[in-house]
Amino acid sequence: MQEVAAIHLEHVRFGYRADRPILSIDHLRIPAGRRVFLHGPSGSGKTTLLSLISGVLVPQRGSIHVLGQDLMRLSASSRDTLRGSQIGYIFQGFNLIPYLTVAENIALPCELHRTRRARITSSTLSEEVVRLALRLDIHAHLGETVTRLSTGQQQRVAIARAIIGSPALVIADEPTSSLDTDRRDAFLDLLNEVTMEGNTRNPSPTTLLFVSHDRSLASHFDETLSLPQIAQTVPQAEREA
Amino acid sequence: MILLRLAIKSLRSRALATTLTIFSIGLSVTLMVGVDRLRGAAQEGFSGTISRTDLIVGARGGGLPLLLSSVFHIGNASNNISWESYQHFAHHPAVAWTIPISMGDSHHGYRVIATDDNFYKHYIYRRDHSLHFAEGHAPEGLFEVALGADVATRLGYQLGQQVVLAHGIEERSVLNHANTPFTIVGILDQTATPVDRALYITLLGEEAMHYGWSDGTPPAIGETVPQLDPSRLKVDQITAFLLGAKSRVSTLYLQREINTDKAEPLTAIIPAYTLQELWSLLDYADTALSLVSAAVLVVGLLAMLIALYATLNERRREIAILRAVGLHVRQIFILFLFESTLVAAAGTLLGIAAVYVLLFALRGTIENHFGLPVALVGLSKRVELYAAATIVSAAVLGSIPAARAYRNSLVDGLNAQ
Ligand SMILES: Nc1ncnc2c1ncn2[C@@H]1O[C@H](COP(=O)(O)OP(=O)(O)OP(=O)(O)O)[C@@H](O)[C@H]1O
Ligand SMILES: [Mg+2]
């Protein structure tokens, strides 16, 4: 029997403008519980692909299944709900809402989604925030505004927000590009550890999709994909059309 | 509600811009509501001063000057009317009551009004209030005077005291009726109308004060003044009279009869109609002030719009983050809408509160100086309308940046930089 797919794309075609396709993926399948590294040069469409997988953007053609749900059959707000409750997202660079404190930033997904909140292991949301903050060594800053934090601290707050309430899928879009090598390795180890830490409330194993243009990070992951390889280049003629 | 909390926190993080916008909206609401409340107070004050009087009759002339001089003590009546004409209409079968008014003297800037008992009996203000004495009684003797409430308190007068009245109604009259002092026999209750700011004597008292005078000039020095003989005093003229008809229907008919009186050229006005003339005069000032406050409001709202719009670009990242944690595009729109609406609501509340605080603080001054009763109760329909209009236009204007944010978030996906 085939493993359950966390992400499954078939014949996906997308362009920010319908007449200018920039991404075309015939087949992409990521089994649940994997830690996958996806690399591709700058401008190859990595962030675009992640927006499609998170259901923020919709392809012009093809089908996308995420965590067993057919995104094409979901309404826009159901996709938003799926993303909020089941996907943790870490951006490159600045990741946090500037007018919220560290603790409020971490708690945000659980404030917005009851199902996600229901999966926390501590008895209250603030206890859960403290637990994660201790784990990620940012507990001293919980009450502070996020702009006071160093980049490394901000990225750890972003991890905490991505993994709170144990989402089934954690997506990281070049989160390490602003960190030096030592901090980058520490960050990757931490991210790997915390996403894989067993969670009794969410029986399905967490899938990690990590995106970067930096191939050297591949060794930290189970599996490596190359975007240029899985994405057929859209024929020049078709692009112009 | 999380969106409301986010909106409040976002506004708080831009405290200076938020506060300034709230203030400019508050200021314009204060202006608009303040103008409206003052206008309301003025209207109430004017129309409350003269209730149930069907006609005011004076010498031939403009209606508005007659109304203002006879009831509100503003300006001067040009001519007098004869006692015979007054008697004729006072005993007219269609007339229920009349109040004669004769003016021409003053005391420390307050007018002295010569009238008779009908005034205390028939004068009605603020719909159904009649006059009462706080102390003492109506003047009966020749040299007795009753005081309006303000005159008594401001000048610190008490019953039994003697006062000297001045000839003429100018504040600094040079001619004093020093040899005919009046004794205070009554003080009226406060009415919050011009009644409070006058002194009341009898018609014969006024004649007695001017005994030996001819044509408004005192006897020359050395001229022999005849001994005052009360039995020979009689009233020749009065300034105006108020009239109550037996039935409403007869008012118009009476008015025509008075206006076309053969014996003497007279003017009879219906107070409510003439007040309308006054309102339409006030309307110009009112409209001008309303336009100014509307302009201030537009500036305030535009400032808010600009402030929100200017932050849109730097907030693309924030919006992408909010989308990533599962906010719907609709909720992004609502978040921005909340921000503008909250600012407008706060400004509106501040503005209305400021009006009431100001009115409360200045109430005494307004009532004393203008005799306007300032109603503090509730919000008028128009105030509610202003408040609603401000908030709705803020929401409408706020939906521009909100729609922009909505569109940005659709286009950007998670790719905002
Ligand atoms: N909102 C947008 N509207 C139009 N075109 C866009 C938009 N976002 C990205 N693109 C274009 O789509 C292509 C892929 O962009 P994308 O950001 O997905 O690449 P990427 O692989 O994430 O690049 P990087 O490594 O620099 O982040 C680029 O050519 C880019 O110019
Ligand atoms: Mg990218």
XYZ file of C-alpha atoms and ligand atoms in Angstrom:
690
model
C 0.000 0.000 0.000
C 1.242 3.434 -0.915
C 2.117 5.902 1.834
C -0.333 8.719 2.460
C 0.672 11.827 0.541
C 0.994 15.099 2.429
C 1.316 17.002 -0.844
C 0.261 15.793 -4.261
C 0.329 17.942 -7.400
C -0.801 16.803 -10.862
C -0.479 18.793 -14.088
C -0.338 22.086 -12.303
C 0.009 25.187 -14.400
C 0.220 28.612 -12.831
C 0.965 32.201 -13.860
C 0.428 35.405 -11.897
C -1.266 36.482 -15.074
C -3.240 33.773 -16.800
C -1.571 34.556 -20.119
C 1.942 34.266 -18.647
C 2.460 30.856 -17.011
C 5.606 30.713 -14.890
C 5.249 27.352 -13.222
C 4.325 24.024 -14.664
C 4.566 20.844 -12.609
C 3.309 17.598 -14.009
C 3.789 15.518 -10.928
C 4.951 16.143 -7.381
C 4.257 13.867 -4.465
C 5.576 14.245 -0.934
C 4.646 11.453 1.479
C 3.477 12.360 4.978
C 6.124 12.507 7.669
C 9.032 13.285 5.344
C 11.497 16.084 5.738
C 11.963 17.349 2.233
C 14.441 19.852 0.946
C 13.459 21.691 -2.223
C 16.002 23.830 -3.941
C 15.947 25.999 -7.010
C 17.629 29.143 -8.197
C 16.262 32.519 -7.334
C 13.224 33.362 -9.414
C 12.519 29.744 -10.287
C 9.129 29.881 -8.564
C 9.788 28.353 -5.134
C 7.692 30.857 -3.174
C 5.030 30.671 -5.842
C 4.869 26.897 -5.441
C 4.587 27.237 -1.666
C 1.733 29.767 -2.100
C -0.043 27.189 -4.277
C 0.498 24.393 -1.748
C -0.788 26.600 1.082
C -3.868 27.431 -0.943
C -3.186 31.168 -1.058
C -2.859 31.067 -4.816
C -4.861 28.862 -7.155
C -3.438 27.287 -10.316
C -5.049 27.884 -13.668
C -4.969 24.181 -14.309
C -4.253 20.905 -12.572
C -4.991 19.511 -9.153
C -3.395 20.020 -5.768
C -4.080 17.742 -2.828
C -2.784 18.797 0.553
C -3.212 16.584 3.630
C -5.837 14.563 1.821
C -7.893 17.592 0.766
C -8.444 18.535 -2.846
C -7.689 22.251 -2.782
C -9.530 22.811 -6.061
C -12.731 21.583 -4.485
C -12.406 23.740 -1.400
C -13.755 27.251 -1.179
C -11.260 30.056 -0.645
C -12.161 30.331 3.015
C -11.953 26.560 3.545
C -8.443 26.681 2.082
C -7.620 29.520 4.491
C -8.965 27.465 7.367
C -6.992 24.408 6.294
C -3.836 26.497 6.108
C -4.418 28.162 9.465
C -5.175 24.952 11.293
C -2.842 22.477 9.583
C 0.088 24.405 8.104
C 2.890 26.216 9.889
C 4.659 28.737 7.686
C 8.071 30.335 8.139
C 9.080 33.187 5.844
C 12.420 34.362 4.734
C 13.494 37.458 6.664
C 10.930 39.280 8.682
C 8.321 36.901 9.964
C 6.432 38.649 12.724
C 3.552 41.063 13.192
C 5.330 44.215 14.387
C 2.588 45.479 16.706
C 2.206 42.254 18.634
C 4.459 40.995 21.422
C 6.526 37.851 21.048
C 3.945 35.849 22.998
C 1.047 37.233 20.950
C 2.865 36.402 17.723
C 3.411 32.827 18.819
C -0.179 32.370 19.979
C -1.738 33.907 16.845
C -2.548 30.707 14.870
C -4.243 29.223 17.937
C -6.187 32.453 18.523
C -7.477 32.232 14.975
C -8.189 28.491 14.760
C -9.968 26.512 17.402
C -8.919 23.126 16.006
C -5.300 24.143 16.205
C -5.765 25.384 19.729
C -7.438 22.115 20.672
C -4.244 20.242 19.825
C -1.934 22.036 22.251
C -0.473 19.783 24.940
C -0.442 22.300 27.816
C -3.671 23.071 29.610
C -3.799 26.715 28.559
C -2.618 28.581 25.504
C -0.296 30.834 27.484
C 1.311 27.819 29.149
C 1.864 26.336 25.724
C 3.470 29.571 24.557
C 5.789 29.523 27.566
C 6.631 25.848 26.982
C 7.612 26.493 23.372
C 9.481 29.659 24.307
C 11.511 27.723 26.869
C 12.214 25.029 24.315
C 13.404 27.615 21.781
C 15.195 29.758 24.364
C 13.181 32.940 23.785
C 11.183 32.913 27.036
C 13.047 35.970 28.347
C 11.515 38.035 25.553
C 7.877 36.904 25.617
C 6.471 40.283 26.651
C 8.614 42.332 24.304
C 7.753 43.864 20.978
C 9.234 41.764 18.224
C 11.272 44.548 16.635
C 13.655 44.506 19.612
C 14.760 40.946 18.869
C 17.840 39.880 16.917
C 17.293 38.154 13.586
C 18.107 34.757 15.076
C 15.637 35.316 17.903
C 12.984 36.442 15.454
C 13.479 33.252 13.433
C 13.054 31.153 16.564
C 9.828 33.009 17.359
C 8.771 32.149 13.805
C 9.503 28.460 14.470
C 7.433 28.601 17.645
C 4.522 30.137 15.741
C 4.863 27.579 12.943
C 4.798 24.548 15.231
C 2.327 25.685 17.920
C -0.733 23.449 17.907
C 1.185 20.772 15.947
C 0.245 21.429 12.319
C 0.544 18.437 9.983
C 2.685 20.388 7.533
C 5.479 22.844 8.263
C 6.698 24.963 5.367
C 9.860 27.036 5.567
C 10.649 29.455 2.756
C 14.378 30.248 2.897
C 14.323 30.990 6.609
C 18.110 30.823 6.938
C 19.303 33.279 4.331
C 19.838 36.058 6.858
C 21.695 33.870 9.377
C 25.455 33.159 9.528
C 26.644 29.549 9.028
C 26.791 28.561 12.727
C 23.398 30.002 13.491
C 22.026 28.502 10.304
C 23.041 24.972 11.308
C 21.716 25.459 14.819
C 18.458 26.752 13.368
C 18.111 23.762 11.037
C 18.788 21.290 13.826
C 16.281 22.982 16.071
C 13.661 23.107 13.346
C 14.171 19.430 12.573
C 13.983 18.468 16.210
C 10.923 20.391 17.189
C 8.876 19.490 14.129
C 9.577 15.812 14.701
C 8.929 15.807 18.433
C 6.092 13.373 18.972
C 2.712 14.892 19.533
C 0.008 12.747 21.001
C -2.732 15.120 19.914
C -1.880 14.871 16.235
C -1.386 11.206 15.275
C -0.354 11.937 11.704
C 3.385 12.599 11.456
C 4.511 16.113 10.668
C 5.781 16.788 7.169
C 8.481 19.396 6.703
C 8.987 21.166 3.403
C 12.074 23.315 3.430
C 12.897 25.558 0.502
C 16.177 27.214 -0.344
C 18.393 28.133 -3.249
C 21.360 26.891 -1.162
C 22.030 23.249 -2.085
C 24.502 22.780 0.775
C 21.640 22.491 3.227
C 20.409 19.269 1.667
C 22.287 17.059 4.118
C 19.950 18.050 6.929
C 16.949 16.432 5.245
C 15.565 13.037 4.284
C 15.036 13.823 0.669
C 16.074 16.476 -1.826
C 14.075 17.781 -4.756
C 15.119 20.229 -7.377
C 12.449 22.558 -8.610
C 13.909 22.954 -12.107
C 13.776 19.179 -12.424
C 10.223 18.641 -11.280
C 8.957 21.707 -13.058
C 8.992 21.442 -16.798
C 10.081 24.681 -18.210
C 7.112 26.302 -19.784
C 7.909 26.553 -23.494
C 9.072 30.013 -24.470
C 6.418 30.207 -27.160
C 3.724 29.503 -24.604
C 5.094 32.150 -22.240
C 4.920 34.784 -24.910
C 1.438 33.768 -25.937
C -12.953 39.310 18.506
C -9.417 38.842 17.318
C -9.673 41.185 14.316
C -10.814 44.034 16.533
C -7.930 43.350 18.898
C -5.493 43.290 16.009
C -6.897 46.565 14.658
C -6.619 48.253 18.057
C -3.055 47.024 18.550
C -2.074 48.117 15.086
C -3.538 51.580 15.701
C -1.832 51.783 19.072
C 1.516 51.011 17.478
C 1.032 54.122 15.343
C -0.001 56.175 18.352
C 0.952 59.610 17.074
C -0.760 59.360 13.691
C -3.773 57.722 15.325
C -4.080 60.394 18.004
C -3.763 63.244 15.520
C -6.410 61.734 13.275
C -8.743 61.148 16.200
C -8.262 64.763 17.267
C -8.958 66.247 13.865
C -12.115 64.170 13.507
C -13.058 65.023 17.088
C -12.569 68.706 16.402
C -14.848 68.704 13.396
C -17.503 66.743 15.262
C -17.224 69.209 18.142
C -17.780 72.064 15.711
C -20.722 70.417 13.983
C -22.428 69.199 17.113
C -21.591 72.385 18.999
C -23.158 74.553 16.310
C -26.180 72.306 16.271
C -26.586 72.308 20.044
C -26.158 76.064 20.262
C -28.674 76.548 17.516
C -31.046 74.221 19.327
C -30.457 76.075 22.568
C -31.023 79.419 20.833
C -34.243 78.256 19.218
C -35.475 76.771 22.425
C -34.484 79.912 24.271
C -36.260 82.228 21.884
C -39.396 80.248 21.354
C -39.497 79.266 25.024
C -39.494 82.922 26.031
C -42.814 83.593 24.426
C -45.422 80.873 24.682
C -49.170 81.199 24.228
C -49.005 84.813 23.131
C -51.050 85.030 19.959
C -50.117 88.554 18.884
C -47.643 91.243 19.757
C -48.840 94.716 18.902
C -46.721 97.832 18.519
C -46.490 100.976 16.447
C -46.325 100.544 12.682
C -42.930 99.099 11.770
C -40.980 95.924 11.201
C -42.157 92.732 12.861
C -38.753 91.463 13.899
C -37.687 94.685 15.710
C -41.035 94.679 17.502
C -40.587 91.093 18.648
C -36.962 91.596 19.658
C -37.542 94.802 21.565
C -40.773 93.875 23.311
C -39.887 90.359 24.408
C -36.150 89.950 24.197
C -35.105 93.471 25.169
C -32.927 93.700 22.098
C -32.975 97.060 20.321
C -35.472 99.829 20.633
C -39.083 100.319 19.655
C -39.293 103.302 17.362
C -42.703 104.564 18.388
C -45.308 104.250 21.042
C -48.975 103.424 20.763
C -51.758 105.346 22.405
C -53.489 104.209 25.558
C -56.820 104.571 23.758
C -55.847 102.077 21.068
C -54.628 99.709 23.765
C -57.886 100.049 25.671
C -59.864 99.510 22.502
C -58.246 96.178 21.760
C -57.945 95.112 25.382
C -61.730 95.187 25.564
C -62.267 93.655 22.145
C -64.735 90.744 22.379
C -62.308 88.339 20.681
C -59.471 89.131 23.105
C -58.920 87.025 26.206
C -56.136 89.030 27.818
C -53.521 91.670 27.092
C -50.252 92.616 28.734
C -49.197 96.242 28.288
C -45.490 96.944 28.075
C -43.859 100.308 28.423
C -40.121 100.696 28.273
C -37.720 103.589 28.371
C -35.803 103.408 31.610
C -33.090 101.161 32.888
C -31.033 100.249 35.910
C -27.384 99.269 35.526
C -28.079 98.197 31.967
C -31.170 96.182 32.876
C -34.411 97.370 31.369
C -37.203 98.713 33.456
C -40.545 97.469 32.216
C -43.742 99.169 33.236
C -46.676 96.797 33.045
C -49.694 95.767 35.059
C -50.957 92.706 36.930
C -51.831 90.948 33.694
C -48.136 90.330 33.169
C -47.816 88.244 36.324
C -51.125 86.549 35.599
C -50.927 85.764 31.893
C -47.299 85.657 30.869
C -46.373 82.092 29.968
C -42.875 80.893 29.093
C -41.485 77.539 28.052
C -44.858 76.185 27.007
C -46.662 76.130 30.337
C -44.640 77.902 33.010
C -46.103 80.997 34.587
C -44.323 83.591 36.670
C -43.938 83.199 40.400
C -42.392 85.329 43.059
C -39.477 83.850 44.942
C -39.931 86.603 47.500
C -42.444 89.383 48.015
C -45.148 90.351 45.563
C -45.911 92.294 42.410
C -45.447 96.073 42.570
C -48.679 97.864 43.486
C -47.691 101.269 44.790
C -46.274 103.997 42.573
C -42.685 103.565 43.708
C -42.560 99.845 44.055
C -40.388 97.627 41.877
C -40.036 93.864 41.369
C -36.806 92.343 40.123
C -36.042 89.578 37.677
C -34.000 86.784 39.280
C -30.719 87.692 37.581
C -30.990 91.354 38.470
C -31.441 90.462 42.116
C -28.542 88.022 42.263
C -26.109 90.000 40.130
C -26.673 93.248 41.920
C -27.114 91.575 45.284
C -30.441 93.263 45.993
C -32.871 92.326 48.695
C -36.445 93.131 49.531
C -36.959 96.532 51.083
C -33.892 98.076 49.467
C -34.294 101.299 47.493
C -33.013 101.681 43.958
C -32.713 104.663 41.650
C -33.716 104.113 38.040
C -31.999 105.753 35.124
C -33.610 107.473 32.197
C -32.994 105.819 28.840
C -31.960 102.275 28.135
C -28.276 102.784 27.451
C -25.932 101.062 29.828
C -24.408 104.386 30.972
C -27.318 106.632 31.367
C -26.520 110.079 32.638
C -29.962 110.987 33.803
C -31.020 109.402 37.036
C -34.437 109.614 38.537
C -32.701 110.357 41.800
C -35.607 112.063 43.455
C -37.965 109.159 42.853
C -36.285 106.077 44.361
C -38.159 102.789 44.125
C -38.526 100.204 46.868
C -37.979 96.540 46.034
C -41.131 94.634 46.923
C -40.695 91.404 44.991
C -38.152 89.130 43.356
C -39.269 86.748 40.606
C -38.259 83.124 40.334
C -35.572 82.213 37.854
C -37.030 81.538 34.376
C -33.843 81.348 32.262
C -35.457 83.839 29.860
C -34.974 87.586 29.390
C -37.625 88.048 32.101
C -34.821 87.443 34.599
C -32.907 90.432 33.351
C -35.403 93.235 33.822
C -37.063 95.293 36.562
C -40.816 95.660 36.756
C -42.800 98.692 37.862
C -46.405 99.784 37.422
C -47.545 101.867 34.474
C -48.447 104.713 36.807
C -45.082 104.358 38.536
C -43.406 105.114 35.249
C -45.608 108.161 34.800
C -44.831 109.296 38.317
C -41.108 108.982 37.668
C -41.422 111.302 34.707
C -43.835 113.726 36.365
C -43.121 117.247 35.245
C -41.072 116.082 32.267
C -41.981 117.127 28.808
C -41.141 115.094 25.729
C -38.501 113.002 27.402
C -36.585 115.920 28.915
C -36.487 116.640 32.595
C -37.591 119.977 33.961
C -34.836 122.545 33.512
C -32.907 123.693 36.517
C -34.854 126.323 38.324
C -38.092 125.359 36.632
C -40.716 124.682 39.210
C -41.788 121.110 39.360
C -45.414 120.799 40.361
C -46.072 118.752 43.457
C -46.785 115.114 42.497
C -50.488 114.481 42.726
C -51.104 110.758 42.290
C -54.748 111.239 41.470
C -53.857 113.302 38.426
C -51.480 110.711 36.963
C -52.684 108.913 33.869
C -51.119 106.709 31.265
C -50.880 108.262 27.784
C -48.851 105.790 25.838
C -47.312 102.344 26.008
C -44.629 100.727 23.860
C -46.388 97.532 22.916
C -48.737 94.915 24.205
C -48.970 91.148 24.144
C -52.344 89.686 23.326
C -54.044 86.369 23.889
C -57.056 85.662 21.706
C -60.113 83.822 22.953
C -59.681 81.290 20.185
C -56.900 80.470 17.786
C -59.226 81.072 14.886
C -59.744 84.700 15.758
C -55.999 85.434 15.785
C -55.687 86.018 12.057
C -58.855 88.045 11.968
C -57.651 90.144 14.920
C -54.279 90.628 13.296
C -55.915 92.009 10.171
C -58.178 94.262 12.172
C -55.237 95.689 14.151
C -53.031 96.133 11.100
C -55.765 98.069 9.330
C -56.865 100.082 12.330
C -58.059 103.496 11.161
C -57.421 105.319 14.408
C -53.680 104.570 14.625
C -51.054 102.856 12.448
C -50.300 99.620 14.294
C -48.439 96.391 13.636
C -49.578 93.072 14.982
C -47.307 90.070 14.603
C -47.688 86.390 15.331
C -44.570 85.552 17.393
C -44.025 82.079 15.922
C -44.053 83.456 12.360
C -41.698 86.259 13.169
C -39.369 83.840 14.945
C -39.233 81.925 11.670
C -37.814 85.089 10.101
C -35.190 85.109 12.799
C -34.290 81.472 12.185
C -33.828 82.075 8.495
C -31.422 84.874 9.405
C -29.603 82.553 11.783
C -29.575 79.920 9.059
C -26.905 81.820 7.156
C -24.557 81.763 10.116
C -25.539 78.196 10.804
C -24.890 77.085 7.242
C -21.547 78.862 7.160
C -20.452 77.195 10.390
C -21.735 73.817 9.225
C -19.748 74.161 6.014
C -16.615 75.007 7.973
C -17.075 72.002 10.226
C -17.827 69.748 7.267
C -14.598 70.965 5.680
C -12.704 70.172 8.865
C -14.281 66.730 8.839
C -13.241 66.119 5.247
C -9.688 67.179 6.099
C -9.697 64.870 9.109
C -11.000 61.926 7.124
C -8.554 62.571 4.300
C -5.706 62.711 6.804
C -6.855 59.335 8.060
C -7.073 57.981 4.538
C -3.585 59.204 3.713
C -2.187 57.787 6.946
C -3.713 54.383 6.188
C -2.722 54.468 2.556
C 0.860 55.435 3.317
C 1.306 52.376 5.509
C -0.142 49.976 2.941
C 3.138 49.149 1.277
C 5.065 48.530 4.450
C 2.166 46.392 5.631
C 2.251 43.989 2.668
C 4.575 41.780 4.663
C 2.269 41.880 7.673
C -0.657 40.936 5.460
C 1.255 37.976 3.991
C 2.021 36.788 7.526
C -1.629 37.120 8.522
C -2.635 35.191 5.407
C -0.094 32.498 6.264
C -1.608 31.982 9.711
C -4.992 31.504 8.067
C -6.684 34.897 7.843
C -9.142 35.079 4.944
C -8.745 37.897 2.408
C -12.143 39.084 3.603
C -10.734 39.383 7.105
C -7.823 41.468 5.804
C -10.404 43.852 4.356
C -12.318 43.911 7.636
C -9.126 44.520 9.616
C -8.374 47.649 7.610
C -11.983 48.748 7.745
C -11.965 48.359 11.522
C -8.954 50.607 11.751
C -10.591 53.519 9.951
C -13.954 52.988 11.614
C -12.415 52.756 15.072
C -10.519 55.996 14.538
C -13.674 57.731 13.314
C -15.757 56.324 16.167
C -13.187 57.414 18.737
C -13.019 60.874 17.149
C -16.799 61.155 17.080
C -17.159 60.126 20.714
C -14.423 62.528 21.719
C -16.082 65.328 19.763
C -19.521 64.757 21.259
C -18.086 64.397 24.745
C -16.192 67.667 24.257
C -19.408 69.457 23.289
C -21.198 68.286 26.391
C -18.257 69.040 28.641
C -18.024 72.513 27.102
C -21.771 73.111 27.336
C -21.751 71.941 30.917
C -18.811 74.157 31.773
C -20.179 77.185 29.923
C -23.808 76.618 30.789
C -23.914 79.305 33.446
C -22.224 81.827 31.176
C -24.512 81.096 28.250
C -27.632 81.305 30.358
C -26.567 84.491 32.085
C -25.377 86.311 29.011
C -27.901 85.199 26.464
C -30.749 83.969 28.583
C -30.725 80.731 26.654
C -31.728 77.637 28.541
C -29.122 75.045 27.559
C -30.709 71.634 27.393
C -28.182 68.974 28.356
C -30.455 66.032 27.855
C -29.615 63.296 25.392
C -28.413 63.486 21.823
C -30.584 65.224 19.295
C -31.569 63.407 16.129
C -29.229 65.651 14.210
C -26.287 64.830 16.470
C -26.946 61.140 15.954
C -27.076 61.828 12.247
C -23.715 63.624 12.321
C -22.156 60.824 14.308
C -23.534 58.208 11.937
C -22.489 60.233 8.892
C -18.950 60.645 10.210
C -18.533 56.967 10.975
C -20.143 55.842 7.745
C -18.019 58.164 5.623
C -14.939 56.977 7.514
C -15.948 53.413 6.739
C -16.563 54.257 3.093
C -13.240 56.086 2.795
C -11.518 53.381 4.835
C -12.744 50.778 2.414
C -10.433 52.275 -0.224
C -7.188 51.267 1.516
C -8.969 48.160 2.772
C -9.841 47.138 -0.783
C -6.283 47.902 -1.774
C -4.967 45.671 0.997
C -7.434 42.983 -0.072
C -6.198 43.166 -3.662
C -2.555 43.224 -2.623
C -3.022 40.092 -0.579
C -4.663 38.334 -3.503
C -1.860 39.315 -5.864
C 1.060 38.857 -3.501
C 0.165 35.456 -2.214
C 2.881 34.770 0.322
C 5.462 36.577 -1.734
C 5.336 40.074 -0.207
C 8.780 41.501 0.375
N 3.022 38.834 -7.055
C 3.633 38.582 -8.216
N 3.132 39.059 -9.373
C 3.718 38.821 -10.557
N 4.832 38.096 -10.699
C 5.392 37.577 -9.603
C 4.842 37.785 -8.303
N 5.608 37.140 -7.393
C 6.594 36.562 -8.104
N 6.483 36.805 -9.413
C 7.361 36.313 -10.466
O 7.271 34.900 -10.463
C 8.529 34.310 -10.660
C 8.838 33.337 -9.526
O 8.918 34.088 -8.320
P 9.145 33.387 -6.910
O 9.136 34.459 -5.895
O 8.169 32.295 -6.771
O 10.592 32.770 -7.060
P 11.549 32.178 -5.922
O 12.065 30.946 -6.433
O 10.821 32.167 -4.654
O 12.683 33.276 -5.877
P 13.636 33.680 -4.624
O 14.588 32.600 -4.444
O 14.253 34.947 -5.079
O 12.699 33.895 -3.469
C 9.506 35.457 -10.736
O 9.794 35.680 -12.102
C 8.803 36.623 -10.160
O 9.201 37.797 -10.789
Mg 11.038 33.114 -2.776
